[in-house]
Tab-separated table of C-alpha atoms in Angstrom:
chain	number	residue	atom	x	y	z
A	1	MET	CA	207.598	138.678	140.115
A	2	LYS	CA	210.081	135.826	140.033
A	3	VAL	CA	209.721	132.062	140.199
A	4	HIS	CA	211.407	130.333	143.143
A	5	ILE	CA	212.163	126.657	143.534
A	6	LEU	CA	210.746	125.496	146.845
A	7	GLY	CA	212.067	121.964	146.612
A	8	GLU	CA	213.244	119.271	144.232
A	9	TYR	CA	213.756	115.532	143.930
A	10	ILE	CA	215.520	113.288	141.442
A	11	THR	CA	215.068	109.505	141.467
A	12	GLN	CA	217.890	107.116	140.742
A	13	PHE	CA	218.489	106.985	136.977
A	14	GLY	CA	219.253	103.653	135.344
A	15	GLU	CA	217.694	100.335	134.417
A	16	LEU	CA	215.117	100.243	137.200
A	17	TRP	CA	213.251	97.080	136.451
A	18	ASP	CA	211.418	97.005	139.763
A	19	LYS	CA	209.891	100.452	139.177
A	20	SER	CA	207.064	101.299	136.814
A	21	LEU	CA	206.453	104.719	135.257
A	22	ARG	CA	203.822	105.369	137.939
A	23	ASP	CA	206.247	104.355	140.684
A	24	LEU	CA	208.870	106.763	139.354
A	25	ILE	CA	206.435	109.649	139.039
A	26	GLN	CA	205.007	108.998	142.506
A	27	GLU	CA	208.491	108.876	144.025
A	28	ALA	CA	209.525	112.160	142.395
A	29	VAL	CA	206.286	113.941	143.314
A	30	MET	CA	206.334	112.825	146.954
A	31	GLY	CA	210.045	113.477	147.242
A	32	SER	CA	209.771	117.033	145.970
A	33	LEU	CA	206.806	117.756	148.262
A	34	ARG	CA	208.806	116.521	151.269
A	35	ASP	CA	211.807	118.578	150.156
A	36	SER	CA	209.565	121.637	149.882
A	37	ASN	CA	207.869	120.941	153.200
A	38	MET	CA	204.554	121.213	151.345
A	39	LYS	CA	201.303	119.308	151.634
A	40	SER	CA	200.058	117.816	148.392
A	41	THR	CA	196.862	119.894	148.659
A	42	GLU	CA	198.914	123.067	148.363
A	43	ILE	CA	199.798	122.247	144.758
A	44	GLU	CA	197.508	124.246	142.467
A	45	ALA	CA	198.484	122.713	139.101
A	46	VAL	CA	200.591	119.878	137.708
A	47	PHE	CA	202.810	119.948	134.616
A	48	VAL	CA	204.018	116.565	133.402
A	49	SER	CA	206.914	116.068	131.011
A	50	ASN	CA	207.030	112.791	129.095
A	51	MET	CA	207.776	111.737	125.528
A	52	GLY	CA	207.147	108.065	125.211
A	53	ALA	CA	204.450	106.739	127.507
A	54	GLY	CA	201.957	106.667	124.644
A	55	ILE	CA	204.219	104.397	122.584
A	56	LEU	CA	206.114	102.434	125.207
A	57	GLU	CA	203.406	102.062	127.844
A	58	ASN	CA	200.290	102.645	125.750
A	59	GLN	CA	199.441	105.298	128.351
A	60	LEU	CA	198.312	108.728	127.230
A	61	HIS	CA	196.506	111.377	129.282
A	62	LEU	CA	199.437	111.464	131.695
A	63	GLY	CA	198.423	114.808	133.135
A	64	ALA	CA	195.254	113.231	134.471
A	65	LEU	CA	197.156	110.195	135.735
A	66	VAL	CA	199.504	112.362	137.785
A	67	SER	CA	196.695	114.645	138.973
A	68	SER	CA	195.030	111.501	140.346
A	69	MET	CA	197.996	111.094	142.696
A	70	PHE	CA	196.805	114.233	144.522
A	71	PRO	CA	193.703	114.024	146.756
A	72	HIS	CA	192.231	117.215	145.307
A	73	HIS	CA	192.946	116.435	141.613
A	74	PRO	CA	194.590	119.724	140.593
A	75	PRO	CA	194.405	120.821	136.935
A	76	SER	CA	197.143	119.179	134.935
A	77	MET	CA	198.645	118.814	131.503
A	78	ARG	CA	201.296	116.767	129.767
A	79	ILE	CA	203.894	118.568	127.679
A	80	GLU	CA	205.918	116.872	124.940
A	81	GLY	CA	208.838	118.207	122.907
A	82	ALA	CA	210.888	115.039	122.495
A	83	CYS	CA	214.005	115.282	124.684
A	84	ALA	CA	213.170	118.933	125.437
A	85	SER	CA	209.909	117.942	127.113
A	86	GLY	CA	211.318	118.732	130.563
A	87	GLY	CA	212.480	122.223	129.654
A	88	LEU	CA	209.159	122.923	127.975
A	89	ALA	CA	207.220	121.672	131.000
A	90	MET	CA	209.276	124.032	133.162
A	91	ILE	CA	208.299	126.929	130.851
A	92	ALA	CA	204.649	125.917	131.046
A	93	GLY	CA	204.786	125.874	134.849
A	94	GLU	CA	206.649	129.182	135.002
A	95	GLN	CA	204.265	130.912	132.608
A	96	ALA	CA	201.276	129.635	134.605
A	97	LEU	CA	202.793	131.180	137.728
A	98	LEU	CA	203.857	134.433	136.069
A	99	SER	CA	200.373	134.878	134.615
A	100	GLY	CA	199.153	135.103	138.192
A	101	ARG	CA	196.746	132.223	137.702
A	102	TYR	CA	198.567	130.051	140.252
A	103	GLN	CA	201.055	130.628	143.042
A	104	THR	CA	202.463	127.142	143.583
A	105	VAL	CA	202.758	124.357	141.011
A	106	ILE	CA	204.719	121.160	140.518
A	107	VAL	CA	206.628	120.166	137.375
A	108	VAL	CA	207.442	116.456	137.093
A	109	GLY	CA	209.312	114.723	134.278
A	110	ALA	CA	209.526	110.971	133.910
A	111	GLU	CA	210.335	108.256	131.406
A	112	LYS	CA	210.290	104.461	131.542
A	113	MET	CA	212.396	103.167	128.649
A	114	THR	CA	213.993	99.894	129.677
A	115	ASP	CA	210.952	97.620	129.545
A	116	VAL	CA	211.492	97.304	125.784
A	117	GLY	CA	214.475	96.149	123.750
A	118	THR	CA	217.082	98.329	122.054
A	119	GLN	CA	215.440	98.200	118.640
A	120	GLN	CA	212.074	99.317	119.950
A	121	SER	CA	213.576	102.116	122.028
A	122	THR	CA	215.687	103.264	119.050
A	123	GLU	CA	212.593	103.352	116.831
A	124	PHE	CA	210.642	105.220	119.488
A	125	LEU	CA	213.395	107.831	119.872
A	126	ALA	CA	213.598	108.201	116.091
A	127	ALA	CA	210.034	109.524	116.188
A	128	ALA	CA	211.571	112.816	117.370
A	129	ALA	CA	212.966	113.277	113.849
A	130	ASP	CA	210.968	114.192	110.751
A	131	MET	CA	209.321	110.865	110.021
A	132	GLU	CA	208.685	111.813	106.416
A	133	LEU	CA	211.821	113.700	105.392
A	134	GLU	CA	214.178	111.627	107.587
A	135	PHE	CA	212.481	108.243	107.184
A	136	GLY	CA	214.848	105.422	108.003
A	137	SER	CA	217.130	107.536	110.207
A	138	SER	CA	217.916	107.110	113.879
A	139	PHE	CA	219.416	109.594	116.278
A	140	PRO	CA	222.955	108.178	116.223
A	141	VAL	CA	222.751	108.564	112.426
A	142	LEU	CA	221.539	112.176	112.515
A	143	TYR	CA	224.109	113.209	115.108
A	144	SER	CA	226.773	111.409	113.095
A	145	LEU	CA	226.037	113.811	110.229
A	146	LEU	CA	226.360	116.786	112.617
A	147	THR	CA	229.631	115.375	113.950
A	148	GLN	CA	231.060	114.978	110.455
A	149	ALA	CA	230.079	118.543	109.567
A	150	HIS	CA	231.825	119.928	112.690
A	151	MET	CA	234.948	117.839	112.113
A	152	GLN	CA	235.109	118.930	108.494
A	153	LYS	CA	234.623	122.640	109.154
A	154	TYR	CA	236.614	123.087	112.369
A	155	GLY	CA	238.984	120.132	112.506
A	156	THR	CA	237.329	118.782	115.658
A	157	THR	CA	239.101	115.517	116.443
A	158	ARG	CA	238.154	112.124	117.819
A	159	ASP	CA	240.058	112.881	121.039
A	160	MET	CA	238.142	116.136	121.516
A	161	LEU	CA	234.782	114.344	121.308
A	162	SER	CA	235.981	111.585	123.617
A	163	SER	CA	237.215	114.079	126.203
A	164	ALA	CA	233.620	115.231	126.789
A	165	SER	CA	232.448	111.669	127.480
A	166	SER	CA	235.438	110.890	129.699
A	167	LYS	CA	234.914	114.063	131.708
A	168	ASN	CA	231.196	113.409	132.206
A	169	HIS	CA	231.857	109.905	133.519
A	170	ARG	CA	234.367	111.375	135.945
A	171	HIS	CA	231.806	113.940	137.143
A	172	ALA	CA	229.182	111.225	137.624
A	173	MET	CA	231.382	109.495	140.208
A	174	ASP	CA	230.240	112.263	142.616
A	175	ASN	CA	226.555	111.830	141.757
A	176	PRO	CA	225.065	108.852	143.629
A	177	GLY	CA	221.899	109.020	141.483
A	178	ALA	CA	223.776	108.679	138.184
A	179	GLN	CA	223.210	105.633	135.988
A	180	PHE	CA	226.931	104.934	135.577
A	181	HIS	CA	229.698	105.027	138.128
A	182	LYS	CA	232.548	103.964	135.899
A	183	GLN	CA	235.329	106.066	134.523
A	184	PHE	CA	236.560	105.889	130.946
A	185	SER	CA	239.759	107.326	129.527
A	186	ILE	CA	239.839	109.128	126.182
A	187	ASP	CA	241.394	105.967	124.705
A	188	ASP	CA	238.562	103.843	126.111
A	189	VAL	CA	236.015	106.068	124.327
A	190	ASN	CA	238.059	106.071	121.102
A	191	ARG	CA	238.154	102.265	121.108
A	192	SER	CA	234.468	101.727	121.927
A	193	GLU	CA	232.317	100.086	119.291
A	194	LEU	CA	231.398	102.083	116.188
A	195	VAL	CA	227.679	102.888	116.094
A	196	ALA	CA	227.262	105.354	113.212
A	197	ASP	CA	230.634	106.496	111.922
A	198	PRO	CA	232.214	108.503	113.535
A	199	ILE	CA	229.942	108.129	116.574
A	200	ARG	CA	231.049	105.381	118.973
A	201	LEU	CA	229.201	103.637	121.776
A	202	LEU	CA	230.706	105.853	124.478
A	203	ASP	CA	229.684	108.987	122.568
A	204	CYS	CA	226.032	108.018	123.103
A	205	SER	CA	223.837	108.688	126.109
A	206	PRO	CA	222.100	105.541	127.389
A	207	ILE	CA	218.515	104.332	127.522
A	208	SER	CA	217.327	105.086	131.053
A	209	ASP	CA	214.458	105.077	133.506
A	210	GLY	CA	214.013	107.933	135.925
A	211	ALA	CA	212.014	110.913	137.119
A	212	ALA	CA	212.566	114.357	138.590
A	213	ALA	CA	210.245	116.956	140.073
A	214	VAL	CA	210.454	120.550	141.234
A	215	VAL	CA	207.942	122.614	143.206
A	216	LEU	CA	207.780	126.173	141.899
A	217	THR	CA	206.229	129.178	143.600
A	218	THR	CA	205.906	132.932	143.375
A	219	LYS	CA	204.871	133.170	147.046
A	220	ASN	CA	208.213	132.869	148.800
A	221	THR	CA	211.295	134.952	148.305
A	222	SER	CA	213.799	132.372	149.503
A	223	GLY	CA	215.273	129.388	147.694
A	224	PRO	CA	216.911	129.134	144.299
A	225	ILE	CA	215.380	131.437	141.743
A	226	ILE	CA	214.726	131.154	138.021
A	227	LEU	CA	216.623	134.179	136.714
A	228	GLY	CA	215.375	133.810	133.149
A	229	TYR	CA	214.657	131.375	130.353
A	230	GLY	CA	214.744	131.126	126.579
A	231	HIS	CA	212.946	128.925	124.061
A	232	GLY	CA	214.240	128.492	120.510
A	233	SER	CA	213.096	126.479	117.506
A	234	ASP	CA	214.515	125.357	114.168
A	235	SER	CA	213.490	122.988	111.360
A	236	LEU	CA	212.713	119.450	112.439
A	237	SER	CA	214.842	117.956	109.656
A	238	LEU	CA	218.578	118.530	109.161
A	239	SER	CA	218.074	119.046	105.436
A	240	ASP	CA	216.200	122.297	106.086
A	241	ARG	CA	218.804	123.740	108.481
A	242	GLN	CA	220.818	126.834	107.588
A	243	SER	CA	223.834	125.417	109.439
A	244	LEU	CA	224.942	121.961	110.495
A	245	THR	CA	227.687	123.292	112.796
A	246	SER	CA	225.502	125.362	115.084
A	247	LEU	CA	222.049	124.824	116.589
A	248	SER	CA	220.229	128.084	115.940
A	249	SER	CA	217.549	127.004	118.418
A	250	THR	CA	220.216	127.077	121.141
A	251	VAL	CA	221.625	130.410	119.966
A	252	SER	CA	218.164	131.974	119.935
A	253	ALA	CA	217.163	130.527	123.323
A	254	ALA	CA	220.468	131.610	124.866
A	255	LYS	CA	220.010	135.184	123.648
A	256	GLN	CA	216.544	135.341	125.235
A	257	CYS	CA	217.742	133.824	128.507
A	258	TYR	CA	220.820	136.022	128.872
A	259	SER	CA	218.726	139.099	128.067
A	260	GLU	CA	215.989	138.306	130.604
A	261	SER	CA	218.396	137.287	133.361
A	262	ARG	CA	220.871	140.095	132.566
A	263	LEU	CA	223.687	137.589	132.578
A	264	THR	CA	226.507	136.877	130.176
A	265	PRO	CA	228.222	133.535	129.502
A	266	ASN	CA	231.054	134.683	131.774
A	267	ASP	CA	228.635	134.825	134.732
A	268	ILE	CA	227.795	131.118	134.472
A	269	GLU	CA	229.776	128.902	136.846
A	270	MET	CA	228.173	125.566	135.983
A	271	ALA	CA	225.918	124.384	133.167
A	272	GLU	CA	223.940	121.204	132.625
A	273	VAL	CA	223.917	120.842	128.829
A	274	HIS	CA	222.234	118.346	126.527
A	275	ASP	CA	224.993	115.863	125.695
A	276	CYS	CA	222.745	113.224	124.100
A	277	PHE	CA	225.829	112.604	121.938
A	278	THR	CA	229.251	114.112	122.624
A	279	ILE	CA	229.021	116.406	119.584
A	280	ASN	CA	226.000	118.047	121.185
A	281	GLU	CA	228.064	119.073	124.203
A	282	ILE	CA	230.684	120.594	121.883
A	283	LEU	CA	227.959	122.425	119.924
A	284	ALA	CA	226.300	123.571	123.170
A	285	ILE	CA	229.370	125.100	124.771
A	286	GLU	CA	230.006	127.061	121.572
A	287	ASP	CA	226.388	128.112	120.929
A	288	LEU	CA	225.921	129.137	124.582
A	289	GLY	CA	228.871	131.487	124.197
A	290	PHE	CA	231.256	129.759	126.620
A	291	PHE	CA	233.815	129.207	123.871
A	292	ALA	CA	234.307	130.577	120.356
A	293	LYS	CA	232.736	128.753	117.428
A	294	GLY	CA	234.905	125.813	116.458
A	295	LYS	CA	236.868	125.910	119.724
A	296	GLY	CA	234.580	123.826	121.909
A	297	GLY	CA	236.380	120.578	121.212
A	298	GLU	CA	239.770	122.052	122.031
A	299	ALA	CA	238.387	123.581	125.235
A	300	SER	CA	237.007	120.212	126.278
A	301	LEU	CA	240.290	118.441	125.562
A	302	LYS	CA	242.248	121.061	127.521
A	303	GLY	CA	240.123	120.620	130.643
A	304	LYS	CA	238.335	123.959	130.470
A	305	THR	CA	234.904	122.351	131.016
A	306	THR	CA	235.627	120.705	134.336
A	307	TYR	CA	236.523	121.818	137.866
A	308	GLY	CA	239.380	124.263	137.765
A	309	GLY	CA	238.553	125.230	134.185
A	310	LYS	CA	236.486	128.081	132.787
A	311	VAL	CA	232.998	126.615	133.380
A	312	VAL	CA	231.941	123.250	134.798
A	313	ILE	CA	229.850	121.468	132.176
A	314	ASN	CA	227.557	118.680	133.344
A	315	PRO	CA	228.503	118.357	137.022
A	316	SER	CA	225.844	115.634	137.310
A	317	GLY	CA	227.570	113.545	134.669
A	318	GLY	CA	225.284	114.877	131.946
A	319	LEU	CA	223.043	112.737	129.823
A	320	LYS	CA	225.992	110.498	129.009
A	321	ALA	CA	226.845	109.294	132.505
A	322	CYS	CA	223.921	110.400	134.690
A	323	GLY	CA	221.460	108.939	132.188
A	324	HIS	CA	218.739	110.240	129.890
A	325	PRO	CA	215.199	109.234	130.778
A	326	VAL	CA	213.886	111.531	128.080
A	327	GLY	CA	210.990	113.272	129.825
A	328	ALA	CA	212.917	113.620	133.081
A	329	THR	CA	216.132	115.182	131.796
A	330	GLY	CA	215.081	118.826	131.467
A	331	VAL	CA	213.555	118.812	134.965
A	332	LYS	CA	216.516	116.931	136.434
A	333	GLN	CA	218.911	119.561	135.087
A	334	ILE	CA	217.048	122.276	137.000
A	335	ALA	CA	216.685	120.095	140.112
A	336	TYR	CA	220.378	119.172	140.166
A	337	LEU	CA	221.617	122.761	139.974
A	338	SER	CA	218.968	123.859	142.475
A	339	LYS	CA	220.317	121.328	144.947
A	340	LEU	CA	223.879	122.596	144.420
A	341	ILE	CA	222.689	126.148	145.103
A	342	ARG	CA	221.037	125.046	148.360
A	343	LYS	CA	224.270	123.344	149.416
A	344	GLY	CA	226.182	126.560	148.805
A	345	LYS	CA	228.198	125.030	145.960
A	346	LEU	CA	226.827	127.237	143.189
A	347	GLN	CA	225.756	130.846	142.762
A	348	VAL	CA	224.645	130.993	139.113
A	349	GLY	CA	224.022	128.069	136.768
A	350	LEU	CA	222.452	127.354	133.413
A	351	THR	CA	220.523	124.429	131.932
A	352	HIS	CA	220.296	123.539	128.253
A	353	ASN	CA	217.682	121.041	127.043
A	354	VAL	CA	217.340	120.078	123.364
A	355	GLY	CA	214.653	118.233	121.433
A	356	GLY	CA	215.398	116.071	118.414
A	357	SER	CA	218.477	117.048	116.443
A	358	GLY	CA	218.056	120.641	117.612
A	359	ALA	CA	214.547	121.553	116.525
A	360	THR	CA	213.787	122.724	120.065
A	361	ALA	CA	216.045	124.233	122.695
A	362	VAL	CA	215.109	125.466	126.148
A	363	ILE	CA	217.576	127.280	128.373
A	364	HIS	CA	217.173	128.345	131.989
A	365	ALA	CA	219.387	130.499	134.162
A	366	ILE	CA	219.084	129.665	137.853
A	367	GLY	CA	220.692	131.364	140.799
A	368	ARG	CA	220.689	132.052	144.505
A	369	SER	CA	218.081	134.559	145.646
A	370	LYS	CA	219.581	137.590	147.306
B	1	MET	CA	209.601	108.861	102.617
B	2	ILE	CA	206.659	106.444	102.528
B	3	ILE	CA	205.623	104.417	105.462
B	4	LYS	CA	202.037	103.287	105.309
B	5	PRO	CA	200.071	102.292	102.200
B	6	ALA	CA	197.783	105.278	102.819
B	7	ASP	CA	200.858	107.545	102.998
B	8	TYR	CA	202.067	106.138	99.685
B	9	TRP	CA	198.718	106.830	98.068
B	10	ARG	CA	198.725	110.413	99.322
B	11	LYS	CA	202.347	111.101	98.406
B	12	SER	CA	202.748	109.155	95.166
B	13	LYS	CA	202.835	112.275	92.958
B	14	LYS	CA	205.412	113.922	95.207
B	15	ILE	CA	207.557	110.779	95.242
B	16	SER	CA	207.603	110.469	91.436
B	17	LYS	CA	209.020	114.006	91.179
B	18	LEU	CA	212.029	112.951	93.254
B	19	LEU	CA	212.734	109.719	91.369
B	20	GLY	CA	215.752	109.471	89.053
B	21	LEU	CA	217.336	112.733	90.193
B	22	SER	CA	221.114	113.150	90.411
B	23	GLY	CA	222.988	114.854	93.171
B	24	LYS	CA	225.981	114.751	95.494
B	25	VAL	CA	226.598	113.372	98.964
B	26	LEU	CA	227.196	116.040	101.621
B	27	PHE	CA	227.614	113.644	104.544
B	28	ALA	CA	226.876	109.934	104.891
B	29	THR	CA	226.975	107.310	107.591
B	30	ASN	CA	225.585	103.818	108.134
B	31	GLY	CA	222.813	103.428	105.575
B	32	PHE	CA	221.840	107.107	105.529
B	33	ALA	CA	222.983	110.204	103.687
B	34	LEU	CA	222.418	113.938	103.514
B	35	VAL	CA	222.576	114.852	99.826
B	36	SER	CA	222.240	117.940	97.674
B	37	ILE	CA	220.062	117.771	94.573
B	38	GLY	CA	220.093	121.069	92.768
B	39	ALA	CA	219.836	123.835	95.312
B	40	LYS	CA	218.032	121.731	97.905
B	41	LYS	CA	219.147	119.233	100.518
B	42	TYR	CA	217.466	115.898	101.224
B	43	GLU	CA	217.983	112.978	103.547
B	44	PHE	CA	217.639	109.435	102.234
B	45	GLN	CA	218.494	105.900	103.146
B	46	THR	CA	221.226	104.405	100.975
B	47	VAL	CA	220.711	101.241	98.936
B	48	ALA	CA	221.690	98.015	100.639
B	49	GLY	CA	225.354	97.132	100.611
B	50	SER	CA	226.596	100.588	99.603
B	51	LYS	CA	229.080	102.821	101.407
B	52	LEU	CA	228.864	106.459	100.431
B	53	ASN	CA	231.348	109.218	101.149
B	54	THR	CA	231.223	113.002	100.989
B	55	GLY	CA	231.385	114.111	97.354
B	56	ASP	CA	230.039	110.892	95.807
B	57	LYS	CA	227.575	111.372	92.946
B	58	ILE	CA	224.218	109.704	93.558
B	59	VAL	CA	220.888	109.083	91.910
B	60	THR	CA	217.534	108.556	93.646
B	61	VAL	CA	216.012	105.109	93.150
B	62	PHE	CA	212.914	103.253	94.311
B	63	ARG	CA	213.470	100.344	96.670
B	64	ARG	CA	211.228	97.876	98.462
B	65	LEU	CA	211.248	98.144	102.249
B	66	ASN	CA	212.318	95.095	104.211
B	67	LEU	CA	209.252	95.011	106.414
B	68	GLU	CA	207.748	92.111	108.336
B	69	ASN	CA	205.440	90.014	106.244
B	70	ASN	CA	201.820	90.981	106.475
B	71	SER	CA	198.796	91.033	104.274
B	72	SER	CA	198.879	94.741	103.542
B	73	LEU	CA	200.473	96.465	100.548
B	74	VAL	CA	204.216	96.094	99.999
B	75	GLY	CA	206.162	99.107	101.296
B	76	TYR	CA	208.580	101.062	99.112
B	77	THR	CA	210.773	104.077	99.667
B	78	LEU	CA	213.173	106.383	97.882
B	79	LYS	CA	216.852	105.670	98.447
B	80	VAL	CA	220.090	106.914	96.952
B	81	LYS	CA	222.581	104.891	94.941
B	82	LYS	CA	226.122	105.800	93.984
B	83	ILE	CA	226.545	106.548	90.294
């Protein structure tokens, strides 16, 4: 039994001041139902991905809130794994289907982050770290330490990091739903303001609003298909990691996904990876097996991660240029590649969704059904 | 570590074991450092006004947190200072 994607929808990502969290969720849910040609009453269960509504909106019990948008109030739950919430919600939906309990479910991810100021959103995001062992840190700080470790061990350069950001902004020009439609050269990224040395402003994904939803089923045999998935974990704090130059959660999740889907890295044409900071794209393309350890930066600089290269990384613009509404990202990655498959632009793709500084990683392989 | 007064009360014995220990900076950035103390690694804020680099020798110290004024207990935390 395999899980098929009946339909998908991604809202605009950005600073959407005229839309509330409810508005975004409603738009994504209704949009994906229309795309699937489904009635809302055909949805048997709802899986909601969200990290911050409890802090930013003072709204918990999101599963029930979203279930209330359906006339028949299907069973629902909210899943949280920091920035990996979307990937985890996808797993929850898939496992519910594969158990045979349901045949058609919806997975919706959403986040409303721009109603608060930068300090509050930074503090909220920092809650994805170990609040005891990493007290006083923020995510630019933690990823700065990972960047330094990679530069020290492999000689990864400033230009290599910047090339990932520049490339993602270029890709986003073809994505109308992306938060940013502005191109930056490598020099532009190099000269952007220092945030947490050596991380610069244009190494960092933005604060965003947005939502995405997919309708999953085991009933039909058409439509894009989930070929396999993997779920890896590691210590929440960096100080307990075995390595600072590889995310073992990604390595573990990738192994599971490739094994289940019977694919290898060479089979992947496009991948949506978790570039919350540029170093995380470099780490991802190495840990996913696209490039040798330590060679990700060079591959990025040489154009091997864009069209005409070895594998297209972040065709949507990634988190950096498409935007990163935390709870939506993992679902959006699946939805974006699913749409490309329907348009005939992709045969086999992969999504990579990470929580915190790498404590959680969820990977999906998605392809065209035969 | 330490955030709330209740946290401090629960963790005070653990905190005193980490006070006054020497180690080395592995990586450091704005106000935060990953350090090695003995065979273990820890992450701490750095004392105000300091700039640490990889290889610097440090010692753990107790510092007051710069929190908004309120009527609850004063917050403190462990930080690292260059020796």
